[in-house]
Short mmCIF file of C-alpha atoms in Angstrom, two decimals:
data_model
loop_
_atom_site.label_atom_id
_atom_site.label_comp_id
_atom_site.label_asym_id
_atom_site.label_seq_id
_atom_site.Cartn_x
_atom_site.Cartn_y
_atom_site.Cartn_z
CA UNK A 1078 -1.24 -22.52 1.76
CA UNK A 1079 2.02 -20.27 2.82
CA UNK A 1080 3.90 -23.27 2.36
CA UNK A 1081 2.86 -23.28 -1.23
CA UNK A 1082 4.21 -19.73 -1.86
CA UNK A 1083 6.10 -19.07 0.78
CA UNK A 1084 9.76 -20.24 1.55
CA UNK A 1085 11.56 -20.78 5.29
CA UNK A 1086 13.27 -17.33 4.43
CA UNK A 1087 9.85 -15.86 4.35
CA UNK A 1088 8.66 -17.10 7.19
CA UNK A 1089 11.65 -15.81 8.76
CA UNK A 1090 10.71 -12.46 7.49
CA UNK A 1091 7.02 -12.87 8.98
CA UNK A 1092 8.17 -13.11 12.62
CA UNK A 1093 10.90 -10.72 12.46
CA UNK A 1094 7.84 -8.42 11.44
CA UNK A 1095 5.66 -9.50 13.34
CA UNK A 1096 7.89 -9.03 16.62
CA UNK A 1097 8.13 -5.50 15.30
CA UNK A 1098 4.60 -5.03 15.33
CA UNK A 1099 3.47 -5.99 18.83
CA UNK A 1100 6.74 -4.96 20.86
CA UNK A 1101 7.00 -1.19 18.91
CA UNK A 1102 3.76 -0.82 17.37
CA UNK A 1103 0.89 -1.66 19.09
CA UNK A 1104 1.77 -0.23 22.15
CA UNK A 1105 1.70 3.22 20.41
CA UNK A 1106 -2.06 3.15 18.77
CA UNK A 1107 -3.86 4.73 21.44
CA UNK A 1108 -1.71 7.58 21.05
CA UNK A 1109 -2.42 7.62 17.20
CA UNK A 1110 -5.77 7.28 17.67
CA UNK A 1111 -6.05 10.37 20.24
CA UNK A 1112 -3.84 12.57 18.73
CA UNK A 1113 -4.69 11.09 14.86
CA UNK A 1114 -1.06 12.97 14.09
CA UNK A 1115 1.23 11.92 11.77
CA UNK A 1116 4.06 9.57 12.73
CA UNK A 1117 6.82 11.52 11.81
CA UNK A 1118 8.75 8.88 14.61
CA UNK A 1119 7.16 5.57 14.01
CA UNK A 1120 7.77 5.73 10.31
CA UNK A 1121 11.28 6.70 10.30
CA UNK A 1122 11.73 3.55 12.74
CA UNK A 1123 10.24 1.30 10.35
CA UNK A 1124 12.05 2.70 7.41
CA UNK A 1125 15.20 1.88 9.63
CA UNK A 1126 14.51 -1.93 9.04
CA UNK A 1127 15.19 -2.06 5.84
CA UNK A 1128 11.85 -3.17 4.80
CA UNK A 1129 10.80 -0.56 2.34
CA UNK A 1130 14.20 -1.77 0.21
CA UNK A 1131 12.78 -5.61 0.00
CA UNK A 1132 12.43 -5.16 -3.57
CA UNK A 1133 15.35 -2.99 -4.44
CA UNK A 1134 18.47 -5.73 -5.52
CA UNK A 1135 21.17 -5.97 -3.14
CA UNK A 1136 23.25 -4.17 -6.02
CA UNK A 1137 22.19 -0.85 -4.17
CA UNK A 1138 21.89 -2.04 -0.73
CA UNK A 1139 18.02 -3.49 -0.76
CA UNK A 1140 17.09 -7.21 0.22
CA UNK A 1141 16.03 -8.40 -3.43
CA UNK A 1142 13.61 -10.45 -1.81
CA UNK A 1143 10.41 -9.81 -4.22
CA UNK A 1144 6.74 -8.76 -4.02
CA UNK A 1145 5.07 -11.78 -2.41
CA UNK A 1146 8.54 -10.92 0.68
CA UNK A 1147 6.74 -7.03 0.26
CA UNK A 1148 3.67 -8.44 0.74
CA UNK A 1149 4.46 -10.19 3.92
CA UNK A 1150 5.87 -7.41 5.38
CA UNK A 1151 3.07 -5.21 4.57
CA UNK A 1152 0.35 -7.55 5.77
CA UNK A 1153 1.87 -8.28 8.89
CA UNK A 1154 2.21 -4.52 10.10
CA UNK A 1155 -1.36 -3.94 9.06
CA UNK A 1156 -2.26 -6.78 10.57
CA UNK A 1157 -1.15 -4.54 14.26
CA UNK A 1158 -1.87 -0.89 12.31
CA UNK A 1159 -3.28 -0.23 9.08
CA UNK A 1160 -2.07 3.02 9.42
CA UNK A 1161 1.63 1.77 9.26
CA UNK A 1162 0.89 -1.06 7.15
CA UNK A 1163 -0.28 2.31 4.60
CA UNK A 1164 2.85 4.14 5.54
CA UNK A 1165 5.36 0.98 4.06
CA UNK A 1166 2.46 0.26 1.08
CA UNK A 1167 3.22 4.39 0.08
CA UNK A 1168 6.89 4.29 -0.01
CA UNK A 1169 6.83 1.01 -1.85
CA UNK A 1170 4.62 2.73 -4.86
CA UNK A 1171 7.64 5.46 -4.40
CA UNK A 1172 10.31 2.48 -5.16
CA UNK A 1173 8.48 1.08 -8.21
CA UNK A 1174 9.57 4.72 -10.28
CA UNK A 1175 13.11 4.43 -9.57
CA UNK A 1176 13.52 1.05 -10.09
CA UNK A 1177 11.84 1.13 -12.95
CA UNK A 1178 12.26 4.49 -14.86
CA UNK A 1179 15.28 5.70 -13.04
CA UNK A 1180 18.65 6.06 -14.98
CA UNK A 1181 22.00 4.84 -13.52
CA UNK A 1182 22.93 8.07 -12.18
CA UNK A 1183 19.59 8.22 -10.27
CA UNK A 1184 19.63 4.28 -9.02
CA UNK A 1185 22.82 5.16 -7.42
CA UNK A 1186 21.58 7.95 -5.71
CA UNK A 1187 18.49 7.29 -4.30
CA UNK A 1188 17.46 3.53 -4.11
CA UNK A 1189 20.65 3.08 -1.58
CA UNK A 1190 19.53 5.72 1.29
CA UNK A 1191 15.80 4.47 0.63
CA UNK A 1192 17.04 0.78 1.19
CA UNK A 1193 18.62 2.20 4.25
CA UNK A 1194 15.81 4.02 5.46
CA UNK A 1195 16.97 7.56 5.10
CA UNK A 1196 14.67 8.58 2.41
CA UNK A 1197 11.08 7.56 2.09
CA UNK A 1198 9.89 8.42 -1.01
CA UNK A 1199 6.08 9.03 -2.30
CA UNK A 1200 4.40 9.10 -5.84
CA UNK A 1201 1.99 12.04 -6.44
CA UNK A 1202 -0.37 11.41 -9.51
CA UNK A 1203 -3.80 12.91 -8.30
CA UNK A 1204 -5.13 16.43 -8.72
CA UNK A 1205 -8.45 18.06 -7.06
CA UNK A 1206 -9.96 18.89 -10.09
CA UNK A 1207 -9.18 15.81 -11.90
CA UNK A 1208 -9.44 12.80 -9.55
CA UNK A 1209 -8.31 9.33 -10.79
CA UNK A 1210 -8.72 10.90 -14.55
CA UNK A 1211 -4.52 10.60 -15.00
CA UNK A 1212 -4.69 12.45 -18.27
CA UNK A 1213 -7.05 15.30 -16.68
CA UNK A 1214 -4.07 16.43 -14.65
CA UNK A 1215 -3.29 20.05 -15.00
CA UNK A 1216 -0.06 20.72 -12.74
CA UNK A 1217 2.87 21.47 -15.16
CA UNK A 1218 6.53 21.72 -15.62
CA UNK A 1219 8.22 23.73 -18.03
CA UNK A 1220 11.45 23.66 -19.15
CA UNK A 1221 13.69 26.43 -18.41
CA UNK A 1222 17.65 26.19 -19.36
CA UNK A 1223 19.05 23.09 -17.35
CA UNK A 1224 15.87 23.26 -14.55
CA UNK A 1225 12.16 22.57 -15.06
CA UNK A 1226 9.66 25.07 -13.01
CA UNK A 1227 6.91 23.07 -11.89
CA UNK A 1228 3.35 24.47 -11.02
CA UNK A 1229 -0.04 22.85 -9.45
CA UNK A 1230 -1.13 20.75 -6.73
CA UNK A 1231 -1.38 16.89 -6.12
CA UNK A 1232 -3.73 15.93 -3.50
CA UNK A 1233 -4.03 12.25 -1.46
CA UNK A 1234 0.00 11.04 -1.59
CA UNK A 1235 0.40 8.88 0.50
CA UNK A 1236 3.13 9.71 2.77
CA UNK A 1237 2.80 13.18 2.18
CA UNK A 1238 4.23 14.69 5.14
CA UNK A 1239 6.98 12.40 5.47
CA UNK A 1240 8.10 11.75 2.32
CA UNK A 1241 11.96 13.15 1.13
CA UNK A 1242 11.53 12.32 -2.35
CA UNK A 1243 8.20 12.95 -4.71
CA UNK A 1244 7.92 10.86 -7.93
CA UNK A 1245 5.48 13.61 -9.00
CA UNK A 1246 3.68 13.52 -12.50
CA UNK A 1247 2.90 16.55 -14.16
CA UNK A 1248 2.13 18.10 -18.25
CA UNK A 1249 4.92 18.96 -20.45
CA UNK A 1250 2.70 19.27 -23.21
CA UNK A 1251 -0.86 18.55 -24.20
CA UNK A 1252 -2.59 14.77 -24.82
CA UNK A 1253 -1.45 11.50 -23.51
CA UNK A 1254 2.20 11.75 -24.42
CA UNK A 1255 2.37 15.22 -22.81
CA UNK A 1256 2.74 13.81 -19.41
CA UNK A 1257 6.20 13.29 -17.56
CA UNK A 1258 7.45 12.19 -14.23
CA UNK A 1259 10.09 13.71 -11.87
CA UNK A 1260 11.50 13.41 -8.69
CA UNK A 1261 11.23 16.67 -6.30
CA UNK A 1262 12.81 16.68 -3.17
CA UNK A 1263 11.00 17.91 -0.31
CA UNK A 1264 13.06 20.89 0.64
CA UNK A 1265 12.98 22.58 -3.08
CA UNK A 1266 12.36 26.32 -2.79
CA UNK A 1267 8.59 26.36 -4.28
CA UNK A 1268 7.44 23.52 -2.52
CA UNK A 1269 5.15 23.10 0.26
CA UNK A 1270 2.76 20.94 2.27
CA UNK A 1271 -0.95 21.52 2.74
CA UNK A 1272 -1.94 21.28 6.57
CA UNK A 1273 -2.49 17.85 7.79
CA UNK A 1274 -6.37 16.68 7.79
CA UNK A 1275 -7.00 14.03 9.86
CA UNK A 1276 -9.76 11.23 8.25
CA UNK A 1277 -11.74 8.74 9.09
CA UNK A 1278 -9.35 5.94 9.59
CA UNK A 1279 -5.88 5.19 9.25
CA UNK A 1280 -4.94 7.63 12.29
CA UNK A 1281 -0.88 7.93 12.31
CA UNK A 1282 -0.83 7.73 7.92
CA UNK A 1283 -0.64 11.03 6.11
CA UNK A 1284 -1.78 11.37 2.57
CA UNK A 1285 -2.48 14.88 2.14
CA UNK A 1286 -1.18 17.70 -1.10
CA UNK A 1287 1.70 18.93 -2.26
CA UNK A 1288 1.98 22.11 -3.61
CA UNK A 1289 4.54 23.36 -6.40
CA UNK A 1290 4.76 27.26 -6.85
CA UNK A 1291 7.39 27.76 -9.25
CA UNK A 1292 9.20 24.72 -8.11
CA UNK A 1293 12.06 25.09 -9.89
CA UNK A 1294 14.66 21.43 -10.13
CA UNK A 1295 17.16 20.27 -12.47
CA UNK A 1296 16.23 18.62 -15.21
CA UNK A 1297 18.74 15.96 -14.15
CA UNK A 1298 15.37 15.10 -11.97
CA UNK A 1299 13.26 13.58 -15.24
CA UNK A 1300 12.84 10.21 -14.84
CA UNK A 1301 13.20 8.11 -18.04
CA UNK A 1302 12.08 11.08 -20.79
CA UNK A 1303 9.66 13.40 -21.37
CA UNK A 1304 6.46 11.63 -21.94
CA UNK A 1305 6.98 8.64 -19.92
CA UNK A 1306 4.81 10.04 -17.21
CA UNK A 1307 1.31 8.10 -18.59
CA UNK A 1308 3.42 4.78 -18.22
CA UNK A 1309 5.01 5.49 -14.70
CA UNK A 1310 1.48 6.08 -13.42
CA UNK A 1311 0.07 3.38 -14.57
CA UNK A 1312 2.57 1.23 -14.13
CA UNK A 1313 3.57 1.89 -10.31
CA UNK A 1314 -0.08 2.03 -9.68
CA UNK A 1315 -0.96 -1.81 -10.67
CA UNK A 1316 2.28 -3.39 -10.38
CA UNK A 1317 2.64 -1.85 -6.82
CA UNK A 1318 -0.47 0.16 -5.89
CA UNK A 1319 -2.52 -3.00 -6.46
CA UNK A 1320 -0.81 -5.88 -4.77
CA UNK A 1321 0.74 -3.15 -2.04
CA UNK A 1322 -3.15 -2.38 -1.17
CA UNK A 1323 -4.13 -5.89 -1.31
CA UNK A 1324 -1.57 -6.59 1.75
CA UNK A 1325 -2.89 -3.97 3.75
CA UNK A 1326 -6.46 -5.48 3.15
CA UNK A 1327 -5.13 -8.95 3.94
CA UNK A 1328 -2.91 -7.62 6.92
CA UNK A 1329 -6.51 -5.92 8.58
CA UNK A 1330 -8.94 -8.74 7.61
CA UNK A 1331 -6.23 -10.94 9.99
CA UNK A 1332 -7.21 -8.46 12.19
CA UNK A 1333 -10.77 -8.72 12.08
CA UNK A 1334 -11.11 -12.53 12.43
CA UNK A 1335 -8.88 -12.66 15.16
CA UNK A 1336 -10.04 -9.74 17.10
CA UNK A 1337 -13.81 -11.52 16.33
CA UNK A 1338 -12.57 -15.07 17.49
CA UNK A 1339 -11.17 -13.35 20.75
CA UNK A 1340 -14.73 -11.52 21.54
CA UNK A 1341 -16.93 -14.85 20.49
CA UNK A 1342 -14.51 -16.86 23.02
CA UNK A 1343 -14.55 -14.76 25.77
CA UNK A 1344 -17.80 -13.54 26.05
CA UNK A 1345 -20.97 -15.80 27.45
CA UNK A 1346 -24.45 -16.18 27.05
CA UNK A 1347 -26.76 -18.80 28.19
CA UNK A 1348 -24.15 -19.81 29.91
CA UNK A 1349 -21.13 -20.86 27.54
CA UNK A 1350 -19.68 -19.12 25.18
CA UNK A 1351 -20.71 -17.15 22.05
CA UNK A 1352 -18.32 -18.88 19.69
CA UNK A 1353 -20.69 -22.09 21.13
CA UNK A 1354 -24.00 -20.62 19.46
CA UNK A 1355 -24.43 -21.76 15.50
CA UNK A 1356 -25.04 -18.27 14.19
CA UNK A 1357 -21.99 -16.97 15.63
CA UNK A 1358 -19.98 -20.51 13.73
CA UNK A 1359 -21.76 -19.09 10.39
CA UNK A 1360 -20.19 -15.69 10.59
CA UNK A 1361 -17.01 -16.65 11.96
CA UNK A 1362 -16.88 -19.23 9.34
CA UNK A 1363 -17.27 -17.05 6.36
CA UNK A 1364 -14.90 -15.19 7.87
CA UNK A 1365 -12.57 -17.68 7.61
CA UNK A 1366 -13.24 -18.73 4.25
CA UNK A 1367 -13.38 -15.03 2.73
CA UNK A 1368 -9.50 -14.33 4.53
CA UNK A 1369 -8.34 -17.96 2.72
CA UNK A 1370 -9.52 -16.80 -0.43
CA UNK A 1371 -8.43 -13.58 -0.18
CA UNK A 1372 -5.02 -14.68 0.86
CA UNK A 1373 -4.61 -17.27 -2.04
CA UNK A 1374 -5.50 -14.27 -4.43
CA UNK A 1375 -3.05 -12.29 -3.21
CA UNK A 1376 -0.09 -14.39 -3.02
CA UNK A 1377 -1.03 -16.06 -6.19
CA UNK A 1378 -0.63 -13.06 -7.73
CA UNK A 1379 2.55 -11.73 -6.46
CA UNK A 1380 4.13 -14.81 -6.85
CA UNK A 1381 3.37 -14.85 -10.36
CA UNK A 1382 5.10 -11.11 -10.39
CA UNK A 1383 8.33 -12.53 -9.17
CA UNK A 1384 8.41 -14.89 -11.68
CA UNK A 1385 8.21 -12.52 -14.48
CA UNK A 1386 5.12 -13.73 -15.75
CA UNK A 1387 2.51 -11.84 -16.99
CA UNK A 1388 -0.22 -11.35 -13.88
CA UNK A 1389 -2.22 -8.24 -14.69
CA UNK A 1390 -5.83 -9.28 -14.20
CA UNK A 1391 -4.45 -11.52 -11.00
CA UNK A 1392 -3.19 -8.45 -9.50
CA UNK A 1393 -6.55 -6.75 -10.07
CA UNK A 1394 -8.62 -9.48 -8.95
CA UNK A 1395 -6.51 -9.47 -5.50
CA UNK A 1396 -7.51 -6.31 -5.23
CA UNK A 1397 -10.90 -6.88 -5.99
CA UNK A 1398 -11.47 -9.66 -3.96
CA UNK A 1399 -9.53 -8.35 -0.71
CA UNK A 1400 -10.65 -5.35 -0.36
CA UNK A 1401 -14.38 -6.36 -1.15
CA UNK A 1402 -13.78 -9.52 1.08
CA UNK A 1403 -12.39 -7.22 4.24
CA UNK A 1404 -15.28 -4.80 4.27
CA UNK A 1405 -17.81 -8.60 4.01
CA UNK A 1406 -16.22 -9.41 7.25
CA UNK A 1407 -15.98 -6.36 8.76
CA UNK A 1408 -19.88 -5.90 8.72
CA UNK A 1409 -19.92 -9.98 10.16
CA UNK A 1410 -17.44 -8.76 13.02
CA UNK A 1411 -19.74 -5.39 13.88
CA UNK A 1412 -22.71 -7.45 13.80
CA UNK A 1413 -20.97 -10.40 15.65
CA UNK A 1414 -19.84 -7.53 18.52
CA UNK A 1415 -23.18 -5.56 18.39
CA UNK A 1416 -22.89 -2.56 20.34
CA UNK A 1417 -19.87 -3.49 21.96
CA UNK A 1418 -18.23 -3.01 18.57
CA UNK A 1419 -19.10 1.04 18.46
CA UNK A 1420 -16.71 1.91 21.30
CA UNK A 1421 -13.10 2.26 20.69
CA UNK A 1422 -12.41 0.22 23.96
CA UNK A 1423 -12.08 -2.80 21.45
CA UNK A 1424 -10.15 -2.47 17.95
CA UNK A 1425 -12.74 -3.78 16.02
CA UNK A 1426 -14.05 0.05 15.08
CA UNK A 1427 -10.65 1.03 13.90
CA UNK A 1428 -10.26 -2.25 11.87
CA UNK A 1429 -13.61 -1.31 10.07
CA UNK A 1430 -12.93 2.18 9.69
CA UNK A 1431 -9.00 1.83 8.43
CA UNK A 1432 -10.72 -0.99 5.73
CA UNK A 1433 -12.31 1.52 4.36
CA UNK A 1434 -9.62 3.26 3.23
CA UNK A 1435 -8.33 0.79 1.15
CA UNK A 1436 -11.25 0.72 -1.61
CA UNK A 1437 -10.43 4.00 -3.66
CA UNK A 1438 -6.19 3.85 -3.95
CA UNK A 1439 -5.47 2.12 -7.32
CA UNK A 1440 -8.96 2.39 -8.64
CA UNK A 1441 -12.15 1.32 -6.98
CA UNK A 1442 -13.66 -2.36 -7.53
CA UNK A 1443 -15.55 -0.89 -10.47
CA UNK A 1444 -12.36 0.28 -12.12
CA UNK A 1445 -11.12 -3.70 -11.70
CA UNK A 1446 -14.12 -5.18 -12.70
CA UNK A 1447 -13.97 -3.03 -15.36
CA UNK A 1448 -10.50 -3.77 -16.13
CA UNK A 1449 -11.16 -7.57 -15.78
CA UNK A 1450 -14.23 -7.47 -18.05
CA UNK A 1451 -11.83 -6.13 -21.16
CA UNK A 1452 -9.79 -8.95 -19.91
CA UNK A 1453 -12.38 -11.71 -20.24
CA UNK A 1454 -13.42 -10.01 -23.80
CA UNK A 1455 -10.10 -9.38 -25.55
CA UNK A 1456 -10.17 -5.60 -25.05
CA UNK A 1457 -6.92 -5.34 -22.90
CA UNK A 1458 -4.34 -3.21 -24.00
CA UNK A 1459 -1.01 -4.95 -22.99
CA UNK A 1460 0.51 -6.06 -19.48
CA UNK A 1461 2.56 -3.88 -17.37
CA UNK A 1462 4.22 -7.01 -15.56
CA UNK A 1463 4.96 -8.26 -18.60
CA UNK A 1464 6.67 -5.28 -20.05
CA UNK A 1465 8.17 -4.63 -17.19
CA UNK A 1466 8.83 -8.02 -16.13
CA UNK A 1467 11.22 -8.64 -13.10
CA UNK A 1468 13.93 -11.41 -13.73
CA UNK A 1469 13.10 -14.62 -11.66
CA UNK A 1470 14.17 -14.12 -8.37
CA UNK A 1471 16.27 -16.74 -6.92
CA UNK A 1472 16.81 -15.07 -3.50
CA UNK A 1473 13.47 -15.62 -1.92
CA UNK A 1474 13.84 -19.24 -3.33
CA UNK A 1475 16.63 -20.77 -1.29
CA UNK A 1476 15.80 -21.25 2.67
#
């Protein structure tokens, strides 16, 4: 099935990653685990590979390589840690604004030193108060002279405590056109970081709040104009936020069925091995055919994206499917390890517990059934990909 999507120049891309992984990632997840810090390190030394520009155009400095090439790289670092996996999914959702809102003047500024690594930027949407109700937010900016002052808190960004550069949307007036984005450097006077809280999974990944007390920036900052804010929610959210979330789904159900396959083959019992006994074959099994699936939708999907085509409901139902698919097989791999599963001696815990994260970020599988349900009755109101449809990419084509 790669073969199908995938060219030599992606499978290139795959092992180069996947190197990465197990030589300078794996060896560090005990730490993360114990300490459940933030990375500050680890994610700088990713951004250094370049991989967080692999869909800005080589124009300013990125590898214009696509969304199914983002995907790759995304599924193969969860596949190690779901917690860096998260880290390069975050910064990606930060990419989609510039690319796709920025001006010239901004392009040139920012998309080179993120293709480079120096800047890893975030997208702040979410409020306490208001959840994933977008047009509920209440943090504002307000123009003054040539600067906006911006007020309120954002809550769950990914990349929070790492981030340089905060696509942050807030009111400029009242209603759905009353909402604008800008970007807000992280060392603004009026800006600050809530204290890291550590969660259930994803141990090394920050997503914490930003707060804005008279934050005061240019209004050079605006992306696109004011009211555009609606659109570069929604927009980032399921042309990157979707498929970004599906990879790290894919990336830790890998995970699973190989971490499961390992325990089944080296364990015993009645003297051979579990993977021998035909309830064990039945879970592994629907392991196996629950990744395949979940794979197909995913790269289906972001394939479709590169060509320019319009792939709205496919991008929902990979996220559907992959995220509901992981959690399936992470219950088969708990019940498959039984009590050995509980301790942290084996990864299986973390793989269950990082999963988990993945439901809620870019709307829950209610929101996308819901979503696919206007779909199947006519009630959809337009495509993101296809208004913002990416020219065919001829890059990722060529071996």
């Amino acid at each position: 099935m790669d073969s199908y999507f995938a060219t030599k120049r992606h499978e290139r891309l795959r092992e180069e990653v996947r190197t990465f992984a197990e030589t300078e990632v794996r060896s560090r997840i005990p730490e993360m685990e114990a300490s459940r810090s933030v990375q500050h390190e680890l994610s700088r030394l990713i951004a250094r590979q370049g991989w967080i520009g692999v869909t800005i155009s080589p124009d300013y400095g990125g590898m214009g390589l696509g969304h199914l090439a983002k995907t790759i790289i995304i599924e193969e670092l969860s596949r190690v840690s779901g917690a860096m996996g998260a880290m390069v999914q975050a910064s990606q959702l930060g990419v989609a604004k510039v690319v796709h809102f920025g001006n010239d003047s901004q392009k040139k500024q920012w998309l080179p030193a993120i293709a480079d690594g120096t800047c890893l930027p975030t997208i702040a949407v979410t409020e306490p108060q208001s959840g994933g109700h977008v047009l509920g937010m209440e943090a504002t900016a307000v123009r003054d002279g040539d600067d906006y002052v911006l007020n309120g808190r954002k809550v769950f960004v990914g990349n929070s405590h790492v981030g340089d550069l905060h696509g942050v949307v807030v009111r400029t007036g009242p209603g759905s056109q009353g909402l604008s984005a800008f970007l807000v450097e992280s060392d603004r006077p009026g800006f600050s970081l809530g204290p890291h809280r550590a969660a259930m999974g994803l141990h090394g990944f920050s997503f914490g709040e930003l707060v804005f007390d008279d934050c005061r920036i240019p209004a050079a900052n605006l992306l696109g104009v004011e009211g555009d804010g609606l659109a570069v929610a929604y927009s980032s959210s399921i042309l990157y936020g979707r498929p970004n979330l599906t990879a790290v789904s894919l990336g830790i159900h890998q995970a699973l069925l190989e971490e499961t396959s390992a325990y089944v083959t080296e364990q015993h019992r009645y003297g051979k091995p579990l993977r021998e006994l035909l309830p064990i074959k039945l879970k592994v099994g629907q392991m196996q055919s629950r990744l395949m699936t979940a794979r197909l939708a995913a790269y289906h999907a972001v394939h479709l994206l590169d060509q320019g085509l319009p792939c709205d409901a496919e991008l929902m139902n990979a996220k559907l499917i992959n995220v509901e698919y992981a959690l399936d097989s992470a219950r088969n791999a708990m019940e498959v390890h039984a009590a050995c599963g509980l301790y942290p001696d084996r990864p299986v815990e973390r793989y269950v517990r990082d999963a988990h994260h993945i439901f809620a970020p870019a709307g829950t599988s209610d929101v996308q059934l819901l979503r696919l349900g206007e779909v199947a009755l006519g009630m959809a109101k337009g495509q993101w990909s296809e208004r913002l449809a990416a020219p065919v990419l001829e890059t990722a084509a060529t071996s």
